[in-house]
PDB file of C-alpha atoms and ligand atoms in Angstrom:
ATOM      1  CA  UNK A  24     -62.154 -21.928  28.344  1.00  0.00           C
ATOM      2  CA  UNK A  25     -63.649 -25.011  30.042  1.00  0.00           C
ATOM      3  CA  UNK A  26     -63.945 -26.770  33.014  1.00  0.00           C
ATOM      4  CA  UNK A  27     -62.057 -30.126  32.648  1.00  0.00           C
ATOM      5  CA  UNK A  28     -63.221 -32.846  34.815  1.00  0.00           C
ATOM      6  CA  UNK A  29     -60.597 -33.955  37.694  1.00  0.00           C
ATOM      7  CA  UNK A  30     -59.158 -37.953  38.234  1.00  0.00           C
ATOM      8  CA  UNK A  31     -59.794 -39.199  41.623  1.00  0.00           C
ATOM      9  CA  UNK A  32     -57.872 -41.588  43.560  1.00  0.00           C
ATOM     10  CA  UNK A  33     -58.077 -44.670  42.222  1.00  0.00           C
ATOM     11  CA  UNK A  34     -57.689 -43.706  38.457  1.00  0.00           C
ATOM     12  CA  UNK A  35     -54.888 -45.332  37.020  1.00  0.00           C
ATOM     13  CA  UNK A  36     -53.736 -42.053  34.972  1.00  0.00           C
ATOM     14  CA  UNK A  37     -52.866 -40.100  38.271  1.00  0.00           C
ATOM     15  CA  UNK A  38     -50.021 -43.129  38.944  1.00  0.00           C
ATOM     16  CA  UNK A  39     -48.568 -42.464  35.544  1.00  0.00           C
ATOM     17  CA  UNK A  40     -45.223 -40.733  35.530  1.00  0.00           C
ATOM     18  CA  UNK A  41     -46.076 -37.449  33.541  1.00  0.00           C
ATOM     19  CA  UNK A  42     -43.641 -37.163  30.175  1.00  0.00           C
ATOM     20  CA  UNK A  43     -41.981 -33.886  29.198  1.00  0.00           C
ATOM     21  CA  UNK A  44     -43.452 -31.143  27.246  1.00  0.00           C
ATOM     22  CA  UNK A  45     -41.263 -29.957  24.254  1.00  0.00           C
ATOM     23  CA  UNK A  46     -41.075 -26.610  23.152  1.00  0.00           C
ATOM     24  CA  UNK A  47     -42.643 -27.058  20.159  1.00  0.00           C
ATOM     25  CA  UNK A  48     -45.595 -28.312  21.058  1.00  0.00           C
ATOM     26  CA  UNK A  49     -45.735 -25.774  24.243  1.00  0.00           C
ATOM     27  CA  UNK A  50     -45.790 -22.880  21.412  1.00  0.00           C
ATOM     28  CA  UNK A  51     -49.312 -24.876  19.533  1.00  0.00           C
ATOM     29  CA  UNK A  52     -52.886 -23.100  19.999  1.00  0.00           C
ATOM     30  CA  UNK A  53     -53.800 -26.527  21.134  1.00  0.00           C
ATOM     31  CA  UNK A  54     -51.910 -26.818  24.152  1.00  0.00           C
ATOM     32  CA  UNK A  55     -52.120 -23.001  25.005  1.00  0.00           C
ATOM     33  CA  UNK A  56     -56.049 -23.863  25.306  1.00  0.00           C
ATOM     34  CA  UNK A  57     -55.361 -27.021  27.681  1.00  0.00           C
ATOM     35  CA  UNK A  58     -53.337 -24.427  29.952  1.00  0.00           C
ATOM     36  CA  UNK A  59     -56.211 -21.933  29.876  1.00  0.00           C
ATOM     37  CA  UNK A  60     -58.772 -25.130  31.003  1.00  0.00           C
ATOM     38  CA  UNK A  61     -56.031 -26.436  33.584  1.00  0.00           C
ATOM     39  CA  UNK A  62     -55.999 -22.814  35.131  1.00  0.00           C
ATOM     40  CA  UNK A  63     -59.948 -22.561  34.861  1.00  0.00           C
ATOM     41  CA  UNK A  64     -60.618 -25.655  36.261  1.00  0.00           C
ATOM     42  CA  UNK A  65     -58.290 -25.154  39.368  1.00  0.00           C
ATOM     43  CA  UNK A  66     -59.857 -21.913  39.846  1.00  0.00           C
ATOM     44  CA  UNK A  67     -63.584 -23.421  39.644  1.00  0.00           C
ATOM     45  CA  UNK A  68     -62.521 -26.358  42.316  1.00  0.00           C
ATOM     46  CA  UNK A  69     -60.919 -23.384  44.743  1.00  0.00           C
ATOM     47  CA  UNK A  70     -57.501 -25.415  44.322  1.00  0.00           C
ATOM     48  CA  UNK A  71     -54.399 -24.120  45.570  1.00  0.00           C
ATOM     49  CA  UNK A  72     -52.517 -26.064  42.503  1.00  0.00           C
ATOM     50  CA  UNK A  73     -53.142 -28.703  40.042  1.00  0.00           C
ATOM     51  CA  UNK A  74     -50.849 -30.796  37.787  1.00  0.00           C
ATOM     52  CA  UNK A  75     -52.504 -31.381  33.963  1.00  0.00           C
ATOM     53  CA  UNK A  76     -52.259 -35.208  34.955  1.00  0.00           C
ATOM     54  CA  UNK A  77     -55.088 -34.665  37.494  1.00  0.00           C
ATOM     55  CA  UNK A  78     -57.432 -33.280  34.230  1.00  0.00           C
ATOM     56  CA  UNK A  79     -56.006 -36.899  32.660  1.00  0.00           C
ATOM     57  CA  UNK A  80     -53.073 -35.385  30.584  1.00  0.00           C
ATOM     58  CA  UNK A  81     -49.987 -36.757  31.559  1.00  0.00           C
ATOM     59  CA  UNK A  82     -47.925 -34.097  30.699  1.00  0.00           C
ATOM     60  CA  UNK A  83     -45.588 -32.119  32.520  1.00  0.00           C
ATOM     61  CA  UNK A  84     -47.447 -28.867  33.021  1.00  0.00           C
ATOM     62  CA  UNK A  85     -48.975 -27.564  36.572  1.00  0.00           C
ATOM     63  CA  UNK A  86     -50.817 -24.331  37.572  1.00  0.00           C
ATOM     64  CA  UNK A  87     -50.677 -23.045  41.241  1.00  0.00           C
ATOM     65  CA  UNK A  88     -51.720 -19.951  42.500  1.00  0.00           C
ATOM     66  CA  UNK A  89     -53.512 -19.046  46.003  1.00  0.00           C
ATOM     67  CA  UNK A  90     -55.574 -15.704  46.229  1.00  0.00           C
ATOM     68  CA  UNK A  91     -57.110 -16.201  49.727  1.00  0.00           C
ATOM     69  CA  UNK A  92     -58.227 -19.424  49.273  1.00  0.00           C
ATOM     70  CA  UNK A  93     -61.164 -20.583  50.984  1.00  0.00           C
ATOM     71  CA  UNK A  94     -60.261 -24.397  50.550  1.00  0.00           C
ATOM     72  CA  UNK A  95     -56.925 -22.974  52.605  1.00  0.00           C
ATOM     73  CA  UNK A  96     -57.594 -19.843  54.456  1.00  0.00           C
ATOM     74  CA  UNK A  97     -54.617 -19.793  55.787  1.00  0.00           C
ATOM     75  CA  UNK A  98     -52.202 -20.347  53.123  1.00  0.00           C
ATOM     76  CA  UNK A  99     -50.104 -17.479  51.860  1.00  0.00           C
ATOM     77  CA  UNK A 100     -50.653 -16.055  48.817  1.00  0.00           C
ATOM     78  CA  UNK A 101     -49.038 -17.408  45.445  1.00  0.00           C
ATOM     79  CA  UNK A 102     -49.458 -15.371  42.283  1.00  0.00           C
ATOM     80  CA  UNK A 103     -50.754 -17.325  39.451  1.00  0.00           C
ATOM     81  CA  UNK A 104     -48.469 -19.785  38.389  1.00  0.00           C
ATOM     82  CA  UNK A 105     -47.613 -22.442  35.041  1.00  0.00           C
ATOM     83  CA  UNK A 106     -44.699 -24.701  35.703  1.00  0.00           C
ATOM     84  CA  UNK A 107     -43.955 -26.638  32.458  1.00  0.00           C
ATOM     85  CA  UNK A 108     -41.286 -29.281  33.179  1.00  0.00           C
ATOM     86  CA  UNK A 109     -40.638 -28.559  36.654  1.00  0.00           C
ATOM     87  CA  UNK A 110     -37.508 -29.712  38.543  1.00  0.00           C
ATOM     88  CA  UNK A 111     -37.531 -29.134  42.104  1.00  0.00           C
ATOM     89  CA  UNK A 112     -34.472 -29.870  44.727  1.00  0.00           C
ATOM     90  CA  UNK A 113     -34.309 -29.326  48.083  1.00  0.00           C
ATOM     91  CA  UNK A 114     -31.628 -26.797  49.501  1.00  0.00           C
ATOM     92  CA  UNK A 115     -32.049 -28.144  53.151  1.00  0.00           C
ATOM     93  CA  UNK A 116     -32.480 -31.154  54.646  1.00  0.00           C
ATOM     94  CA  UNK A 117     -35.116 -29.274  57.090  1.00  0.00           C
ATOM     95  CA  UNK A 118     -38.531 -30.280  56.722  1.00  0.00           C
ATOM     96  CA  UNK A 119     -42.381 -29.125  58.075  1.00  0.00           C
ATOM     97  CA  UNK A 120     -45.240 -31.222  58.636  1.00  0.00           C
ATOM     98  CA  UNK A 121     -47.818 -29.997  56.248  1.00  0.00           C
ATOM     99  CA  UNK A 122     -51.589 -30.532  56.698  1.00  0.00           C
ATOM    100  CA  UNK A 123     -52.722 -31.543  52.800  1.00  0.00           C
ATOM    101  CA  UNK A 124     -55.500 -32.360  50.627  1.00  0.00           C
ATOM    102  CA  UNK A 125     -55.871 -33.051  47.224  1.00  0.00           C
ATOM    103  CA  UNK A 126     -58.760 -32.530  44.488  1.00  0.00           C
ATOM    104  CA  UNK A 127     -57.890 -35.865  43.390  1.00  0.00           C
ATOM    105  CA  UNK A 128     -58.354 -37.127  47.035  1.00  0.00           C
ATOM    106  CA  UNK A 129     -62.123 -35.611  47.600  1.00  0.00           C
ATOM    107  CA  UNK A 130     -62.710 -35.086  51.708  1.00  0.00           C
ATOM    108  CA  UNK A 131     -59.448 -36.307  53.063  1.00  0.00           C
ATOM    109  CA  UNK A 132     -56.544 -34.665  54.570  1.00  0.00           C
ATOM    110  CA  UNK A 133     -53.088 -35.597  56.284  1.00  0.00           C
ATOM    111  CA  UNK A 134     -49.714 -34.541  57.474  1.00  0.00           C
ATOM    112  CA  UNK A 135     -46.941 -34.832  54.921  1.00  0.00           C
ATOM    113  CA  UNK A 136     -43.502 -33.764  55.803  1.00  0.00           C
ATOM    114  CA  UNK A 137     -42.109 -31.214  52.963  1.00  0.00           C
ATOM    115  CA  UNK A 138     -38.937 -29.516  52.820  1.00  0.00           C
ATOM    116  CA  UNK A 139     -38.731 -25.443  53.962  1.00  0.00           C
ATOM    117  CA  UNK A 140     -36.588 -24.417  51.388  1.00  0.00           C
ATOM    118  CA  UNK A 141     -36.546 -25.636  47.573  1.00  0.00           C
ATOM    119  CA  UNK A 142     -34.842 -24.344  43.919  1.00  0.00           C
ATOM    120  CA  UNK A 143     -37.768 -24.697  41.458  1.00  0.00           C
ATOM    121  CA  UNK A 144     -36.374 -24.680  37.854  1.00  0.00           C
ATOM    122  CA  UNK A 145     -38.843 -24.950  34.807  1.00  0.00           C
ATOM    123  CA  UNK A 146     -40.466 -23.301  31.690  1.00  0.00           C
ATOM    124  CA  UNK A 147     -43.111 -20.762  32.019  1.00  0.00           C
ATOM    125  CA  UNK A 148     -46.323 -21.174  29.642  1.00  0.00           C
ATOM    126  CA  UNK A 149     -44.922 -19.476  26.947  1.00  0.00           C
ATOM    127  CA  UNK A 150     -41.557 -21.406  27.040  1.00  0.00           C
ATOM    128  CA  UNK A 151     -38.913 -18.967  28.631  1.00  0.00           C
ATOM    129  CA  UNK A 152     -36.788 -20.380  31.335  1.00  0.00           C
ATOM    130  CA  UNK A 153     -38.007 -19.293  35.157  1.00  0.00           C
ATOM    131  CA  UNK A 154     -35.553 -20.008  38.323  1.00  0.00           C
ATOM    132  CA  UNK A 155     -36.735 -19.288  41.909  1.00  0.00           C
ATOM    133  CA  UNK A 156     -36.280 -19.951  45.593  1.00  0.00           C
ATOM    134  CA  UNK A 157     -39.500 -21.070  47.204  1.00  0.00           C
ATOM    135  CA  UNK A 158     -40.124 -21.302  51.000  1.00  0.00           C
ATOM    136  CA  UNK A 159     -42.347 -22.585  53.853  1.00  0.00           C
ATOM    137  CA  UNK A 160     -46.100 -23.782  53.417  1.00  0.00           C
ATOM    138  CA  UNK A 161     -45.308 -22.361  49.595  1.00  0.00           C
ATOM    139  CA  UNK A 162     -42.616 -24.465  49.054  1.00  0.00           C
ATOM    140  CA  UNK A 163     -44.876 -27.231  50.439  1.00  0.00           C
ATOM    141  CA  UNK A 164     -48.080 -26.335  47.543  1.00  0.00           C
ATOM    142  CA  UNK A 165     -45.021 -26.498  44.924  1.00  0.00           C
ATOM    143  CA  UNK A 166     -43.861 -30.499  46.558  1.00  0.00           C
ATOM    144  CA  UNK A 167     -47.482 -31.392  46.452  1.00  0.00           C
ATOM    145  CA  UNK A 168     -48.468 -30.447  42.654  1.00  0.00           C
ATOM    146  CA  UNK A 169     -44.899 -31.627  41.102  1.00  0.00           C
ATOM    147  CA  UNK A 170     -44.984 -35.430  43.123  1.00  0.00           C
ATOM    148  CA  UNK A 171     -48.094 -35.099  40.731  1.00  0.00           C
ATOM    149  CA  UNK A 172     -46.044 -35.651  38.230  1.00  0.00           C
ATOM    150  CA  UNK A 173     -44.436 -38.669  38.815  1.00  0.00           C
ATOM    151  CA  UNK A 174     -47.625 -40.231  39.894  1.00  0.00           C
ATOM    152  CA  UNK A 175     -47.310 -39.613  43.738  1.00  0.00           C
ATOM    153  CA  UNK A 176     -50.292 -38.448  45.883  1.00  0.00           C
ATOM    154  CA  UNK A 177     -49.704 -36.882  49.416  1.00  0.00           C
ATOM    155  CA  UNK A 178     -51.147 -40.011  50.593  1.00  0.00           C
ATOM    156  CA  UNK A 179     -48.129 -41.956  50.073  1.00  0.00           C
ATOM    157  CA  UNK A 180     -46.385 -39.511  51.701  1.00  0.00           C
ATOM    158  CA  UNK A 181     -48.578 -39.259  55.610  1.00  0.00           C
ATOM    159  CA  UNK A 182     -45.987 -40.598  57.697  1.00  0.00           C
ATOM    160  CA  UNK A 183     -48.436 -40.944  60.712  1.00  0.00           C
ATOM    161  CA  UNK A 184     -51.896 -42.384  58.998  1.00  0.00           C
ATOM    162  CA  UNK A 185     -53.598 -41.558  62.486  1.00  0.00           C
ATOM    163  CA  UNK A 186     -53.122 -37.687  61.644  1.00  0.00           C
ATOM    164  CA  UNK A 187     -55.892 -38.776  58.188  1.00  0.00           C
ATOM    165  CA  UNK A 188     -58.851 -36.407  59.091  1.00  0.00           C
ATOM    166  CA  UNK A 189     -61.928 -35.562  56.488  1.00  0.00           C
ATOM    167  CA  UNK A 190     -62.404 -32.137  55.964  1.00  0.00           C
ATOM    168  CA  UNK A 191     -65.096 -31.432  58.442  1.00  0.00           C
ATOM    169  CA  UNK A 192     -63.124 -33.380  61.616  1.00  0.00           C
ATOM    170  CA  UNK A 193     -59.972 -31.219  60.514  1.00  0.00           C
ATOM    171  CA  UNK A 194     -61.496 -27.787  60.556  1.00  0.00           C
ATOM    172  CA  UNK A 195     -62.822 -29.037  64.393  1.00  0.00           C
ATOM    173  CA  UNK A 196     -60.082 -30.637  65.484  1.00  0.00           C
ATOM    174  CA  UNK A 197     -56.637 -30.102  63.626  1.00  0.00           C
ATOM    175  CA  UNK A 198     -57.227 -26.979  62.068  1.00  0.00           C
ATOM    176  CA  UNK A 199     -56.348 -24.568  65.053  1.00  0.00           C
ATOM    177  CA  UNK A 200     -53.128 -25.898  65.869  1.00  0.00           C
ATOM    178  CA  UNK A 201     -51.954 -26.317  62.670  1.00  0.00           C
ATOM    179  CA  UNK A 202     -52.970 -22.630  61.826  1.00  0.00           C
ATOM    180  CA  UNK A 203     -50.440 -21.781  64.668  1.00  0.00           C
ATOM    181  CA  UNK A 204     -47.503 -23.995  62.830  1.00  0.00           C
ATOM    182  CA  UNK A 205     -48.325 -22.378  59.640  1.00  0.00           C
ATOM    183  CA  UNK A 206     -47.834 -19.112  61.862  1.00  0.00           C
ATOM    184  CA  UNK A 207     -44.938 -19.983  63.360  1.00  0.00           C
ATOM    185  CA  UNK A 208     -43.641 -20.991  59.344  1.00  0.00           C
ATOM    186  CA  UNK A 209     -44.752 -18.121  57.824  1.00  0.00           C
ATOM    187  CA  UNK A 210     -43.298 -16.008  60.450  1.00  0.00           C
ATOM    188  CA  UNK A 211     -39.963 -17.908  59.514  1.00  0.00           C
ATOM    189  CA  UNK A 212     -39.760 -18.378  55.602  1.00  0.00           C
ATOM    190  CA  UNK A 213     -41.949 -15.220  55.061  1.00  0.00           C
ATOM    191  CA  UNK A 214     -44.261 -17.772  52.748  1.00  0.00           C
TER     192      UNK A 214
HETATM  193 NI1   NI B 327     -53.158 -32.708  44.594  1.00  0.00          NI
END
């Protein structure tokens, strides 16, 4: 396995609209190694998620999983995850503010509104059909990674720009309240 380097903002390949990843081509050794390096190199950056476009392959294909996170101490736990072709719709019009950052957005973080409540349909690595319900701050990791896909960062989506914070000023002055939304949200959704 290897450690891929990671597309920051500003690299044209992370506004590409990812194509789809056919079955055939899912089943190669070849691509079955890029998931292994996707999955190593989110777990060597400490990310919650990250879409193959981010590792400049603009394919389909994202890994999440959260296993107390220190990036996101208090995100709940997501077992480890491949999406391949991931379609995503909302089943509520209710939506969260989320406090995000990005590996592709080094030392910058924001509020993005995300729907609570989402059906996620997709393949799994090895090509069999998955269908879930995902809630809460979850349901916001699973936004996040697939607007990867179609070349959107959470930047786009801060509504207020003011709530922009590095990493650092969050932690001392965002990161308490929010902690008590996520509460409030996990307390709700159960995720
Ligand atoms: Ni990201």
């Amino acid at each position: 396995m290897a450690v891929l380097p990671i597309a920051h903002v500003g690299h044209p390949v992370l506004r590409q609209r990812a194509r789809e990843v056919t079955l055939e081509e899912l089943r190669t050794p070849e691509l079955q190694q890029f998931i292994d390096d996707l999955v190593e190199t989110m777990h060597h950056a400490n990310g919650a998620g990250l879409a193959a476009i981010q590792i400049h392959r603009a394919i389909r294909i994202v890994a999440l999983e959260v296993k107390d996170n220190p990036r996101y101490p208090y995100k709940p736990n997501i077992p480890l995850t491949v999406l391949v072709n991931p379609v995503l719709e909302p089943l509520t019009a209710e939506t969260f503010l989320n406090y995000e950052g990005c590996l592709s957005v080094p030392n910058l973080r924001g509020e993005v509104p995300r729907f609570t409540e989402l059906s996620v349909k997709a393949l799994d690595r090895h090509g069999a059909p998955v269908e879930r319900v995902v809630r809460g701050i979850t349901a916001g990791t699973y936004q996040h990674e697939v607007d990867h896909l179609d070349g959107n960062l959470f930047l786009d989506r801060v509504v207020d720009t003011r709530s922009l914070a590095t990493w650092d000023q969050f932690k001392e002055h965002h990161e308490a309240a929010f902690v008590e939304r996520v509460r409030a949200i996990v307390a709700r959704y159960g995720s």
